[in-house]
XYZ file of C-alpha atoms in Angstrom:
342
model
C 75.962 14.106 35.855
C 76.131 12.309 32.556
C 72.824 11.256 31.018
C 74.296 9.006 28.364
C 73.072 5.441 28.186
C 76.395 4.134 29.412
C 77.265 6.919 31.876
C 76.322 7.840 35.395
C 72.756 8.114 36.540
C 71.180 11.505 35.926
C 70.610 13.651 39.007
C 67.257 13.632 40.765
C 66.947 17.302 39.886
C 67.156 16.532 36.169
C 64.525 13.812 36.455
C 62.227 16.109 38.400
C 62.710 18.799 35.767
C 61.621 16.323 33.094
C 58.489 15.578 35.133
C 57.876 19.313 35.579
C 58.305 19.909 31.857
C 55.717 17.235 31.071
C 53.460 18.730 33.759
C 53.532 22.033 31.830
C 53.602 20.770 28.237
C 50.486 18.594 28.643
C 48.049 21.399 29.577
C 49.470 23.743 26.957
C 48.944 21.100 24.256
C 45.500 20.246 25.617
C 44.143 23.781 25.971
C 46.269 26.705 24.853
C 47.563 25.626 21.435
C 44.137 25.850 19.823
C 43.375 29.305 21.303
C 39.690 28.373 21.491
C 38.883 30.403 24.614
C 38.712 34.156 23.856
C 38.554 34.944 27.581
C 42.226 34.045 28.066
C 43.668 34.053 24.541
C 46.301 36.734 24.130
C 46.411 37.525 27.856
C 49.722 36.321 29.360
C 48.650 36.793 32.975
C 45.432 34.824 32.453
C 47.282 32.064 30.601
C 49.888 31.679 33.321
C 47.255 31.878 36.036
C 45.183 29.248 34.278
C 48.010 26.745 34.672
C 47.180 26.630 38.380
C 44.076 24.632 37.418
C 44.830 23.023 34.061
C 48.347 22.051 35.133
C 47.033 19.581 37.728
C 44.059 18.733 35.485
C 46.167 17.593 32.511
C 49.795 17.675 33.582
C 49.354 15.543 36.691
C 47.650 12.619 34.881
C 50.171 12.827 32.031
C 53.055 12.400 34.475
C 51.196 9.743 36.471
C 50.407 7.669 33.377
C 54.003 7.927 32.206
C 55.304 6.926 35.656
C 52.836 4.035 35.863
C 54.086 2.780 32.508
C 57.697 3.031 33.695
C 56.964 1.016 36.835
C 54.767 -1.696 35.321
C 56.489 -2.277 31.982
C 53.703 -0.836 29.849
C 54.564 -0.113 26.242
C 52.714 2.375 24.052
C 49.591 0.208 23.848
C 49.239 0.612 27.598
C 49.933 4.339 27.581
C 47.367 4.931 24.845
C 44.779 2.855 26.707
C 45.418 4.735 29.949
C 45.200 8.027 28.052
C 41.860 6.857 26.688
C 40.646 6.064 30.200
C 41.676 9.533 31.321
C 39.879 11.087 28.350
C 36.652 9.256 29.123
C 36.753 10.299 32.780
C 37.639 13.895 31.944
C 34.999 14.414 29.242
C 32.366 12.066 30.641
C 32.568 12.632 34.391
C 34.646 15.696 35.295
C 33.537 18.395 32.850
C 30.775 16.206 31.294
C 31.247 17.902 27.906
C 30.813 14.507 26.257
C 27.126 14.444 27.201
C 26.276 18.169 27.189
C 23.860 19.508 24.582
C 24.502 23.054 25.801
C 27.657 24.412 27.385
C 28.128 27.777 29.137
C 30.051 30.320 27.080
C 29.599 28.546 23.741
C 26.442 29.683 21.932
C 27.143 27.382 18.988
C 27.472 24.216 21.097
C 23.925 22.884 20.757
C 23.727 23.489 17.011
C 27.005 21.718 16.319
C 26.232 18.837 18.689
C 22.858 18.263 17.021
C 24.474 17.499 13.645
C 25.820 14.149 14.832
C 23.670 13.496 17.874
C 23.062 9.874 18.844
C 19.791 10.246 20.832
C 19.862 6.923 22.731
C 23.281 7.786 24.137
C 22.899 11.549 24.365
C 26.309 11.885 22.707
C 27.465 13.800 19.640
C 29.544 11.581 17.377
C 31.772 14.470 16.314
C 32.296 15.663 19.877
C 33.034 12.129 21.088
C 35.696 11.669 18.411
C 37.290 15.057 18.953
C 37.176 15.099 22.754
C 38.363 11.559 23.355
C 40.988 11.539 20.625
C 42.093 14.994 21.714
C 42.769 13.758 25.230
C 44.518 10.594 24.041
C 46.843 12.387 21.636
C 47.283 15.992 22.753
C 46.622 15.839 26.477
C 48.733 12.750 27.191
C 50.524 10.783 24.477
C 52.185 13.500 22.385
C 53.535 15.390 25.436
C 54.819 12.119 26.925
C 56.623 11.135 23.719
C 58.252 14.547 23.305
C 59.476 14.913 26.884
C 60.545 11.265 27.168
C 62.859 11.744 24.201
C 64.870 14.164 26.352
C 65.665 11.324 28.774
C 68.491 9.464 27.066
C 68.556 6.501 29.435
C 67.722 3.107 27.913
C 64.151 1.966 28.323
C 61.430 3.834 30.183
C 62.582 4.539 33.741
C 60.871 6.412 36.604
C 61.394 10.111 37.186
C 59.675 10.563 40.548
C 59.424 8.852 43.899
C 56.306 7.903 45.831
C 55.909 11.293 47.463
C 55.867 13.023 44.077
C 53.266 10.590 42.781
C 51.025 11.124 45.804
C 51.276 14.896 45.450
C 50.347 14.686 41.773
C 47.406 12.403 42.546
C 46.062 14.823 45.149
C 46.481 17.802 42.806
C 44.640 15.968 40.028
C 41.776 15.048 42.349
C 41.439 18.601 43.669
C 41.499 20.145 40.189
C 38.938 17.634 38.929
C 36.551 18.359 41.808
C 36.961 22.094 41.273
C 36.186 21.844 37.553
C 33.245 19.510 38.199
C 31.800 21.914 40.744
C 32.387 24.958 38.533
C 30.667 23.361 35.529
C 27.645 22.419 37.630
C 27.430 25.929 39.030
C 27.665 27.483 35.550
C 24.485 25.746 34.405
C 25.873 23.229 31.940
C 23.842 20.116 31.098
C 24.484 17.373 33.627
C 25.183 13.788 32.675
C 22.672 11.236 33.922
C 23.617 8.517 36.388
C 23.492 5.966 33.556
C 25.825 8.063 31.387
C 28.330 8.492 34.209
C 28.187 4.774 34.973
C 28.786 3.966 31.300
C 31.751 6.352 31.175
C 33.295 4.802 34.283
C 32.747 1.293 32.914
C 34.457 2.219 29.642
C 37.340 3.814 31.520
C 37.718 0.673 33.637
C 37.768 -1.476 30.501
C 40.533 0.674 29.023
C 42.549 0.379 32.230
C 42.151 -3.398 31.976
C 43.448 -3.258 28.407
C 46.435 -1.233 29.593
C 47.365 -3.795 32.253
C 46.919 -6.783 29.934
C 47.596 -6.042 26.287
C 49.610 -2.983 27.278
C 52.143 -5.160 29.118
C 52.100 -8.167 26.830
C 55.425 -9.189 25.384
C 55.796 -7.788 21.886
C 56.958 -9.793 18.866
C 60.596 -9.614 17.871
C 61.516 -6.512 15.836
C 61.341 -6.861 12.078
C 63.883 -5.788 9.502
C 61.385 -3.506 7.776
C 62.564 -0.139 6.549
C 61.382 3.004 8.288
C 61.525 6.568 6.910
C 63.896 8.992 8.568
C 62.400 10.876 11.532
C 62.127 14.103 9.499
C 60.138 12.271 6.829
C 57.914 10.680 9.480
C 57.237 14.135 10.903
C 56.295 15.521 7.483
C 53.972 12.665 6.578
C 52.179 12.626 9.933
C 51.930 16.435 9.905
C 49.984 16.305 6.639
C 47.613 13.717 8.106
C 47.234 15.603 11.396
C 46.546 18.886 9.629
C 43.951 17.140 7.480
C 42.288 15.703 10.566
C 42.090 19.162 12.138
C 40.226 20.439 9.073
C 37.386 17.895 9.060
C 33.868 19.310 9.636
C 31.677 18.411 12.621
C 29.338 16.271 10.520
C 28.868 12.536 10.035
C 31.020 12.791 6.921
C 33.660 14.469 9.046
C 33.408 11.708 11.649
C 33.909 9.106 8.921
C 36.861 10.955 7.401
C 38.435 11.634 10.780
C 38.094 8.000 11.817
C 39.642 6.886 8.527
C 42.603 9.244 8.927
C 43.228 8.059 12.484
C 43.025 4.388 11.532
C 45.369 4.754 8.561
C 47.955 6.683 10.577
C 47.660 4.210 13.469
C 48.187 1.227 11.176
C 51.154 2.792 9.384
C 52.852 3.982 12.573
C 52.249 0.600 14.248
C 53.886 -1.165 11.323
C 56.851 1.203 11.391
C 57.239 0.845 15.163
C 57.746 -2.908 14.843
C 60.969 -2.365 12.925
C 64.349 -2.560 14.654
C 65.101 0.780 13.000
C 62.348 2.555 14.941
C 63.452 4.641 17.912
C 62.573 7.542 20.218
C 63.395 10.052 17.472
C 60.642 8.542 15.344
C 58.186 8.577 18.253
C 59.083 12.214 18.892
C 58.511 12.961 15.203
C 54.991 11.504 15.319
C 54.197 13.442 18.481
C 55.797 16.597 17.113
C 53.695 16.471 13.967
C 50.526 16.256 16.058
C 51.579 19.170 18.272
C 52.595 21.434 15.367
C 49.302 20.710 13.587
C 47.480 21.608 16.796
C 49.434 24.858 17.094
C 48.491 25.851 13.541
C 44.815 25.457 14.439
C 45.242 28.317 16.887
C 45.721 30.807 14.056
C 42.428 29.751 12.487
C 40.678 29.976 15.861
C 41.840 33.537 16.437
C 41.023 34.575 12.856
C 37.452 33.245 13.145
C 36.721 34.746 16.567
C 34.598 37.896 16.486
C 35.860 40.148 17.900
C 39.413 38.902 17.569
C 41.168 38.725 20.942
C 43.995 41.275 21.157
C 47.340 39.529 21.198
C 45.847 36.311 19.889
C 48.160 35.967 16.909
C 51.137 36.885 19.088
C 50.200 34.035 21.423
C 49.858 31.666 18.452
C 53.292 32.645 17.189
C 54.998 32.235 20.559
C 53.413 28.838 21.149
C 54.186 27.625 17.624
C 57.837 28.655 17.922
C 58.037 27.046 21.362
C 56.441 23.855 20.056
C 58.878 23.709 17.148
C 61.800 24.216 19.513
C 60.607 21.356 21.741
C 60.086 19.088 18.737
C 63.577 19.803 17.386
C 65.131 19.270 20.828
C 63.261 15.989 21.286
C 64.217 14.675 17.860
C 67.860 15.615 18.361
C 68.069 14.247 21.889
C 66.271 10.982 21.238
C 68.723 8.100 21.320
C 69.080 5.756 18.334
C 66.664 2.912 17.798
C 66.735 0.075 20.337
C 65.294 -3.384 20.366
C 62.576 -2.266 22.787
C 60.412 -0.906 19.979
C 57.153 -1.295 21.844
C 58.267 0.579 24.890
C 60.062 3.295 23.000
């Protein structure tokens, strides 16, 4: 069926395929692009098998957040807030990496965490920035923006029915329990009751932001000029690559925070223009994903011994990411008046 904005409704199969694509893109962006785990890097069977766990762990919440936004009228403020809530729960409660001073399989963890440790909280400033921002951008928001651009219908409309949402919720819960249990069994540091309570409280506050500010009527679009999508991609790519290069020190935390704030302010200003559209949103997301894919080459190069097939994996994922970015930017419909939601 036609998927044009003025044509027939797309088939249910096409909508389900979009949901499936997001289900797969989210975990790849969250885990595999950086090639940080030498146990699976360069091993196709292990990578595909790993999707059985990380697909539900990252893909299910990405689809659920996107579907929630479609059903409740959330614009990007709401999606980002929900992504933040997911990130806090994932890093603070599920795998508890946010509070760990030692983590199984990573001999360097304690030394790096100590550089920016905040003793009263038991949290590393660098880890908090990287983990939480990583989940907001690469686990949820960038995959959502890229895959949504392939849906040419006006506005943000649902892809799945209630049964699909329930299935995804169950898969997410099961994967989360499995990871939580595995981490505890592996001997990682466990978060205290107070730390878990604080994480849940922060997540709840972010959900509240999503359902209030994230659904608030946005101001009328401005007549401000916006760079072409290709230019947006190039500018954000430079910033994203710079962010990926910051060290895990307090200086790095300051620089990383500054980069994020500047990009957020600039993109927010652009998005208020009537000229802003899904192609621009896809360009921002694409820049983040490509920068993430480039990190994988550095990860493989610095791993000793280097995992066989690591660079081949990096190349395949980078080419695939570029193909998705190009497809999203080409498919994205022209700018609409719904700048906040699109």
